[in-house]
PDB file of C-alpha atoms in Angstrom:
ATOM      1  CA  UNK P   1      86.662 107.192 106.284  1.00  0.00           C
ATOM      2  CA  UNK P   2      89.773 105.067 105.874  1.00  0.00           C
ATOM      3  CA  UNK P   3      92.263 107.424 107.534  1.00  0.00           C
ATOM      4  CA  UNK P   4      90.014 107.749 110.605  1.00  0.00           C
ATOM      5  CA  UNK P   5      89.207 104.087 111.131  1.00  0.00           C
ATOM      6  CA  UNK P   6      90.093 103.122 114.673  1.00  0.00           C
ATOM      7  CA  UNK P   7      91.634  99.710 115.365  1.00  0.00           C
ATOM      8  CA  UNK P   8      91.728  98.823 111.670  1.00  0.00           C
ATOM      9  CA  UNK P   9      93.497  95.567 112.480  1.00  0.00           C
ATOM     10  CA  UNK P  10      90.301  94.368 114.216  1.00  0.00           C
ATOM     11  CA  UNK P  11      88.170  94.721 111.083  1.00  0.00           C
ATOM     12  CA  UNK P  12      87.499  91.263 109.578  1.00  0.00           C
ATOM     13  CA  UNK P  13      89.296  90.156 106.447  1.00  0.00           C
ATOM     14  CA  UNK P  14      86.944  90.109 103.450  1.00  0.00           C
ATOM     15  CA  UNK P  15      89.374  88.417 101.093  1.00  0.00           C
ATOM     16  CA  UNK P  16      92.987  87.642 100.223  1.00  0.00           C
ATOM     17  CA  UNK P  17      94.465  88.270  96.770  1.00  0.00           C
ATOM     18  CA  UNK P  18      96.288  84.948  96.521  1.00  0.00           C
ATOM     19  CA  UNK P  19      94.854  84.453  93.028  1.00  0.00           C
ATOM     20  CA  UNK P  20      97.299  87.065  91.726  1.00  0.00           C
ATOM     21  CA  UNK P  21     100.874  86.000  90.915  1.00  0.00           C
ATOM     22  CA  UNK P  22     103.801  87.293  92.968  1.00  0.00           C
ATOM     23  CA  UNK P  23     106.418  89.462  91.312  1.00  0.00           C
ATOM     24  CA  UNK P  24     109.201  87.065  90.279  1.00  0.00           C
ATOM     25  CA  UNK P  25     112.224  87.202  92.548  1.00  0.00           C
ATOM     26  CA  UNK P  26     114.403  88.041  89.542  1.00  0.00           C
ATOM     27  CA  UNK P  27     112.587  91.381  89.200  1.00  0.00           C
ATOM     28  CA  UNK P  28     113.228  92.394  92.804  1.00  0.00           C
ATOM     29  CA  UNK P  29     117.005  92.713  92.747  1.00  0.00           C
ATOM     30  CA  UNK P  30     118.422  96.255  92.891  1.00  0.00           C
ATOM     31  CA  UNK P  31     119.687  95.922  89.293  1.00  0.00           C
ATOM     32  CA  UNK P  32     116.301  94.765  88.028  1.00  0.00           C
ATOM     33  CA  UNK P  33     114.510  97.564  89.879  1.00  0.00           C
ATOM     34  CA  UNK P  34     116.791 100.177  88.330  1.00  0.00           C
ATOM     35  CA  UNK P  35     116.150  98.755  84.865  1.00  0.00           C
ATOM     36  CA  UNK P  36     112.383  98.641  85.392  1.00  0.00           C
ATOM     37  CA  UNK P  37     112.152 102.273  86.460  1.00  0.00           C
ATOM     38  CA  UNK P  38     114.445 103.330  83.627  1.00  0.00           C
ATOM     39  CA  UNK P  39     111.889 101.890  81.188  1.00  0.00           C
ATOM     40  CA  UNK P  40     108.720 102.761  83.067  1.00  0.00           C
ATOM     41  CA  UNK P  41     106.413 103.428  80.101  1.00  0.00           C
ATOM     42  CA  UNK P  42     102.721 104.258  80.474  1.00  0.00           C
ATOM     43  CA  UNK P  43     100.714 102.468  83.136  1.00  0.00           C
ATOM     44  CA  UNK P  44      97.816 103.096  85.507  1.00  0.00           C
ATOM     45  CA  UNK P  45      97.994 102.578  89.270  1.00  0.00           C
ATOM     46  CA  UNK P  46      95.360 100.422  90.904  1.00  0.00           C
ATOM     47  CA  UNK P  47      94.727 102.978  93.649  1.00  0.00           C
ATOM     48  CA  UNK P  48      94.714 106.745  93.100  1.00  0.00           C
ATOM     49  CA  UNK P  49      93.595 107.705  96.591  1.00  0.00           C
ATOM     50  CA  UNK P  50      91.577 106.960  99.703  1.00  0.00           C
ATOM     51  CA  UNK P  51      88.282 108.055  98.177  1.00  0.00           C
ATOM     52  CA  UNK P  52      86.101 110.498 100.084  1.00  0.00           C
ATOM     53  CA  UNK P  53      88.056 113.447 101.499  1.00  0.00           C
ATOM     54  CA  UNK P  54      87.756 115.320 104.786  1.00  0.00           C
ATOM     55  CA  UNK P  55      85.588 118.355 104.104  1.00  0.00           C
ATOM     56  CA  UNK P  56      86.807 121.947 104.414  1.00  0.00           C
ATOM     57  CA  UNK P  57      90.474 121.137 104.278  1.00  0.00           C
ATOM     58  CA  UNK P  58      92.727 122.423 101.467  1.00  0.00           C
ATOM     59  CA  UNK P  59      94.900 120.054  99.482  1.00  0.00           C
ATOM     60  CA  UNK P  60      98.635 120.000 100.198  1.00  0.00           C
ATOM     61  CA  UNK P  61     101.514 118.515  98.230  1.00  0.00           C
ATOM     62  CA  UNK P  62     103.557 115.877 100.043  1.00  0.00           C
ATOM     63  CA  UNK P  63     106.139 113.233  99.263  1.00  0.00           C
ATOM     64  CA  UNK P  64     107.339 110.000 100.815  1.00  0.00           C
ATOM     65  CA  UNK P  65     110.481 107.997 100.290  1.00  0.00           C
ATOM     66  CA  UNK P  66     109.970 104.336  99.430  1.00  0.00           C
ATOM     67  CA  UNK P  67     113.376 103.135 100.682  1.00  0.00           C
ATOM     68  CA  UNK P  68     114.304  99.750  99.206  1.00  0.00           C
ATOM     69  CA  UNK P  69     117.312  98.545 101.156  1.00  0.00           C
ATOM     70  CA  UNK P  70     119.759  96.469  99.123  1.00  0.00           C
ATOM     71  CA  UNK P  71     121.017  93.325 100.835  1.00  0.00           C
ATOM     72  CA  UNK P  72     123.024  91.727  98.061  1.00  0.00           C
ATOM     73  CA  UNK P  73     120.526  90.456  95.499  1.00  0.00           C
ATOM     74  CA  UNK P  74     117.726  90.627  98.050  1.00  0.00           C
ATOM     75  CA  UNK P  75     115.936  93.742  99.196  1.00  0.00           C
ATOM     76  CA  UNK P  76     113.685  94.996 101.955  1.00  0.00           C
ATOM     77  CA  UNK P  77     111.529  98.082 102.458  1.00  0.00           C
ATOM     78  CA  UNK P  78     112.236 100.437 105.345  1.00  0.00           C
ATOM     79  CA  UNK P  79     109.019 101.535 107.069  1.00  0.00           C
ATOM     80  CA  UNK P  80     108.192 103.565 110.148  1.00  0.00           C
ATOM     81  CA  UNK P  81     105.430 103.621 112.709  1.00  0.00           C
ATOM     82  CA  UNK P  82     104.203 107.109 113.477  1.00  0.00           C
ATOM     83  CA  UNK P  83     103.832 108.282 117.059  1.00  0.00           C
ATOM     84  CA  UNK P  84     100.366 108.227 118.591  1.00  0.00           C
ATOM     85  CA  UNK P  85      99.986 111.971 119.225  1.00  0.00           C
ATOM     86  CA  UNK P  86     100.311 113.211 115.638  1.00  0.00           C
ATOM     87  CA  UNK P  87      97.368 115.005 114.046  1.00  0.00           C
ATOM     88  CA  UNK P  88      97.303 112.911 110.855  1.00  0.00           C
ATOM     89  CA  UNK P  89      97.562 109.125 110.598  1.00  0.00           C
ATOM     90  CA  UNK P  90      98.755 108.765 114.202  1.00  0.00           C
ATOM     91  CA  UNK P  91     100.156 105.346 115.079  1.00  0.00           C
ATOM     92  CA  UNK P  92     100.036 104.112 111.494  1.00  0.00           C
ATOM     93  CA  UNK P  93     102.802 102.411 109.549  1.00  0.00           C
ATOM     94  CA  UNK P  94     104.136 104.758 106.888  1.00  0.00           C
ATOM     95  CA  UNK P  95     107.022 105.629 104.636  1.00  0.00           C
ATOM     96  CA  UNK P  96     109.299 108.470 105.763  1.00  0.00           C
ATOM     97  CA  UNK P  97     107.834 111.637 104.325  1.00  0.00           C
ATOM     98  CA  UNK P  98     105.746 114.725 104.778  1.00  0.00           C
ATOM     99  CA  UNK P  99     104.493 118.009 103.411  1.00  0.00           C
ATOM    100  CA  UNK P 100     106.378 119.809 100.647  1.00  0.00           C
ATOM    101  CA  UNK P 101     108.057 122.897 102.091  1.00  0.00           C
ATOM    102  CA  UNK P 102     108.663 126.139 100.159  1.00  0.00           C
ATOM    103  CA  UNK P 103     112.427 125.568 100.089  1.00  0.00           C
ATOM    104  CA  UNK P 104     112.102 122.079  98.560  1.00  0.00           C
ATOM    105  CA  UNK P 105     113.044 122.062  94.883  1.00  0.00           C
ATOM    106  CA  UNK P 106     110.652 119.192  94.097  1.00  0.00           C
ATOM    107  CA  UNK P 107     109.045 116.046  95.511  1.00  0.00           C
ATOM    108  CA  UNK P 108     112.369 114.213  95.457  1.00  0.00           C
ATOM    109  CA  UNK P 109     113.925 116.920  97.623  1.00  0.00           C
ATOM    110  CA  UNK P 110     111.013 116.669 100.046  1.00  0.00           C
ATOM    111  CA  UNK P 111     111.286 112.893 100.335  1.00  0.00           C
ATOM    112  CA  UNK P 112     115.050 112.987 100.902  1.00  0.00           C
ATOM    113  CA  UNK P 113     114.781 115.762 103.483  1.00  0.00           C
ATOM    114  CA  UNK P 114     112.010 114.023 105.392  1.00  0.00           C
ATOM    115  CA  UNK P 115     113.839 110.679 105.418  1.00  0.00           C
ATOM    116  CA  UNK P 116     116.919 112.365 106.825  1.00  0.00           C
ATOM    117  CA  UNK P 117     114.896 114.207 109.468  1.00  0.00           C
ATOM    118  CA  UNK P 118     112.686 111.288 110.499  1.00  0.00           C
ATOM    119  CA  UNK P 119     115.045 108.308 110.461  1.00  0.00           C
ATOM    120  CA  UNK P 120     118.515 109.824 109.935  1.00  0.00           C
ATOM    121  CA  UNK P 121     118.877 108.333 106.452  1.00  0.00           C
ATOM    122  CA  UNK P 122     121.767 110.216 104.866  1.00  0.00           C
ATOM    123  CA  UNK P 123     121.412 111.237 101.240  1.00  0.00           C
ATOM    124  CA  UNK P 124     124.766 109.678 100.433  1.00  0.00           C
ATOM    125  CA  UNK P 125     123.159 106.254 101.075  1.00  0.00           C
ATOM    126  CA  UNK P 126     120.163 106.914  98.802  1.00  0.00           C
ATOM    127  CA  UNK P 127     119.880 106.437  95.025  1.00  0.00           C
ATOM    128  CA  UNK P 128     116.563 107.693  93.645  1.00  0.00           C
ATOM    129  CA  UNK P 129     115.419 105.460  90.772  1.00  0.00           C
ATOM    130  CA  UNK P 130     111.971 106.868  90.009  1.00  0.00           C
ATOM    131  CA  UNK P 131     108.539 107.879  91.241  1.00  0.00           C
ATOM    132  CA  UNK P 132     105.116 106.267  91.383  1.00  0.00           C
ATOM    133  CA  UNK P 133     101.928 108.180  90.479  1.00  0.00           C
ATOM    134  CA  UNK P 134     100.584 110.521  93.154  1.00  0.00           C
ATOM    135  CA  UNK P 135      98.220 109.184  95.795  1.00  0.00           C
ATOM    136  CA  UNK P 136      95.635 111.430  97.481  1.00  0.00           C
ATOM    137  CA  UNK P 137      94.925 110.675 101.127  1.00  0.00           C
ATOM    138  CA  UNK P 138      91.632 111.250 102.885  1.00  0.00           C
ATOM    139  CA  UNK P 139      93.322 114.168 104.674  1.00  0.00           C
ATOM    140  CA  UNK P 140      93.921 115.949 101.342  1.00  0.00           C
ATOM    141  CA  UNK P 141      97.636 115.232 100.993  1.00  0.00           C
ATOM    142  CA  UNK P 142      98.602 114.642  97.362  1.00  0.00           C
ATOM    143  CA  UNK P 143     101.563 112.331  97.909  1.00  0.00           C
ATOM    144  CA  UNK P 144     104.356 111.563  95.463  1.00  0.00           C
ATOM    145  CA  UNK P 145     106.036 108.232  96.315  1.00  0.00           C
ATOM    146  CA  UNK P 146     109.754 108.551  95.497  1.00  0.00           C
ATOM    147  CA  UNK P 147     111.362 105.130  95.085  1.00  0.00           C
ATOM    148  CA  UNK P 148     115.017 104.721  95.994  1.00  0.00           C
ATOM    149  CA  UNK P 149     117.694 102.092  96.530  1.00  0.00           C
ATOM    150  CA  UNK P 150     119.353 102.418  99.922  1.00  0.00           C
ATOM    151  CA  UNK P 151     122.871 101.091 100.361  1.00  0.00           C
ATOM    152  CA  UNK P 152     123.683  99.875 103.880  1.00  0.00           C
ATOM    153  CA  UNK P 153     125.128 100.193 106.363  1.00  0.00           C
ATOM    154  CA  UNK P 154     123.251 102.994 108.039  1.00  0.00           C
ATOM    155  CA  UNK P 155     122.161 103.476 111.621  1.00  0.00           C
ATOM    156  CA  UNK P 156     118.589 104.773 111.953  1.00  0.00           C
ATOM    157  CA  UNK P 157     118.266 107.857 114.145  1.00  0.00           C
ATOM    158  CA  UNK P 158     114.583 108.356 114.849  1.00  0.00           C
ATOM    159  CA  UNK P 159     112.882 111.690 115.413  1.00  0.00           C
ATOM    160  CA  UNK P 160     111.090 110.854 118.691  1.00  0.00           C
ATOM    161  CA  UNK P 161     108.332 113.385 118.025  1.00  0.00           C
ATOM    162  CA  UNK P 162     107.214 111.773 114.747  1.00  0.00           C
ATOM    163  CA  UNK P 163     108.583 108.225 114.664  1.00  0.00           C
ATOM    164  CA  UNK P 164     107.917 105.532 117.257  1.00  0.00           C
ATOM    165  CA  UNK P 165     109.742 102.725 115.421  1.00  0.00           C
ATOM    166  CA  UNK P 166     111.530 101.841 112.181  1.00  0.00           C
ATOM    167  CA  UNK P 167     111.683  98.346 110.706  1.00  0.00           C
ATOM    168  CA  UNK P 168     112.321  96.479 107.453  1.00  0.00           C
ATOM    169  CA  UNK P 169     110.013  94.109 105.574  1.00  0.00           C
ATOM    170  CA  UNK P 170     111.264  91.847 102.760  1.00  0.00           C
ATOM    171  CA  UNK P 171     110.288  93.271  99.383  1.00  0.00           C
ATOM    172  CA  UNK P 172     109.469  89.742  98.218  1.00  0.00           C
ATOM    173  CA  UNK P 173     106.818  89.478 100.969  1.00  0.00           C
ATOM    174  CA  UNK P 174     105.237  92.805 100.044  1.00  0.00           C
ATOM    175  CA  UNK P 175     105.200  92.001  96.317  1.00  0.00           C
ATOM    176  CA  UNK P 176     103.270  88.750  96.831  1.00  0.00           C
ATOM    177  CA  UNK P 177      99.490  89.381  96.750  1.00  0.00           C
ATOM    178  CA  UNK P 178      98.974  86.264  98.858  1.00  0.00           C
ATOM    179  CA  UNK P 179      99.983  88.624 101.675  1.00  0.00           C
ATOM    180  CA  UNK P 180      97.533  91.350 100.597  1.00  0.00           C
ATOM    181  CA  UNK P 181      94.300  91.234 102.578  1.00  0.00           C
ATOM    182  CA  UNK P 182      91.135  93.166 101.786  1.00  0.00           C
ATOM    183  CA  UNK P 183      88.873  94.668 104.448  1.00  0.00           C
ATOM    184  CA  UNK P 184      85.457  96.287 104.077  1.00  0.00           C
ATOM    185  CA  UNK P 185      84.021  98.739 106.591  1.00  0.00           C
ATOM    186  CA  UNK P 186      80.904 100.886 106.710  1.00  0.00           C
ATOM    187  CA  UNK P 187      81.810 104.549 107.219  1.00  0.00           C
ATOM    188  CA  UNK P 188      79.917 107.775 106.612  1.00  0.00           C
ATOM    189  CA  UNK P 189      77.045 105.836 105.101  1.00  0.00           C
ATOM    190  CA  UNK P 190      79.173 104.105 102.505  1.00  0.00           C
ATOM    191  CA  UNK P 191      81.027 100.821 102.158  1.00  0.00           C
ATOM    192  CA  UNK P 192      84.790 101.442 102.198  1.00  0.00           C
ATOM    193  CA  UNK P 193      87.575  99.024 101.278  1.00  0.00           C
ATOM    194  CA  UNK P 194      91.205  99.031 102.275  1.00  0.00           C
ATOM    195  CA  UNK P 195      94.204  96.721 102.000  1.00  0.00           C
ATOM    196  CA  UNK P 196      96.464  95.412 104.729  1.00  0.00           C
ATOM    197  CA  UNK P 197      99.789  93.567 104.716  1.00  0.00           C
ATOM    198  CA  UNK P 198     100.476  92.494 108.317  1.00  0.00           C
ATOM    199  CA  UNK P 199     104.101  91.810 109.208  1.00  0.00           C
ATOM    200  CA  UNK P 200     104.766  90.514 112.699  1.00  0.00           C
ATOM    201  CA  UNK P 201     103.512  93.080 115.195  1.00  0.00           C
ATOM    202  CA  UNK P 202     103.144  95.720 112.481  1.00  0.00           C
ATOM    203  CA  UNK P 203      99.852  96.304 110.666  1.00  0.00           C
ATOM    204  CA  UNK P 204     100.593  97.867 107.271  1.00  0.00           C
ATOM    205  CA  UNK P 205      97.380  99.307 105.853  1.00  0.00           C
ATOM    206  CA  UNK P 206      95.688 102.336 104.326  1.00  0.00           C
ATOM    207  CA  UNK P 207      97.688 104.659 102.099  1.00  0.00           C
ATOM    208  CA  UNK P 208     100.972 102.827 102.698  1.00  0.00           C
ATOM    209  CA  UNK P 209      99.492  99.471 101.681  1.00  0.00           C
ATOM    210  CA  UNK P 210      97.825 101.071  98.657  1.00  0.00           C
ATOM    211  CA  UNK P 211     101.096 102.612  97.455  1.00  0.00           C
ATOM    212  CA  UNK P 212     102.838  99.266  97.907  1.00  0.00           C
ATOM    213  CA  UNK P 213     100.062  97.651  95.860  1.00  0.00           C
ATOM    214  CA  UNK P 214     100.670 100.235  93.129  1.00  0.00           C
ATOM    215  CA  UNK P 215     104.348  99.281  93.228  1.00  0.00           C
ATOM    216  CA  UNK P 216     103.277  95.647  92.838  1.00  0.00           C
ATOM    217  CA  UNK P 217     101.205  96.518  89.760  1.00  0.00           C
ATOM    218  CA  UNK P 218     104.139  98.422  88.258  1.00  0.00           C
ATOM    219  CA  UNK P 219     106.684  95.644  88.857  1.00  0.00           C
ATOM    220  CA  UNK P 220     104.365  92.820  87.804  1.00  0.00           C
ATOM    221  CA  UNK P 221     103.823  94.244  84.342  1.00  0.00           C
ATOM    222  CA  UNK P 222     105.740  92.443  81.599  1.00  0.00           C
TER     223      UNK P 222
END
């Protein structure tokens, strides 16, 4: 199962989606992103979840913040690498986020709280512009990706228990399918596929890559 694949970066590349067009740079500015989410309309994500779920585990609501950091007319996405001892998705690249708690008013509140706890991202630096459709992980988390514009400067303060590193990747890189690689692996008697978007020493894959691909589909629509 995708979430339990060990050493995913060692699995051979089955294909690269370079046949798909990149999102035009003009659509990736903070102003253009705000306008796009303000007129979202009806659309279908490419990926709704990881597929087969871990048995005997109840579903849980969760939310992540997709923090798009504004650098003038350019933008980058703030990502984290989870520590290796965590129960779920240990060592993987992820968005700041986690389980919805009883005191959270909604998914947006969860995403903002988790981003502040995990990387010290103050809410006064964050402008929520919309949400992507939920994504269900193999570990039964039903995740709402909350998309936001982050205004620098801010100094990341990492929670050492959950976060091993924080880094930024240019949004233009992530929204170009020439950088989206497909992998196929045999697991639990079935052929499974997942995406990756390697950036330097960081291997972005699994649920995070799938949610970024859904963002690509949303932004690439006319």
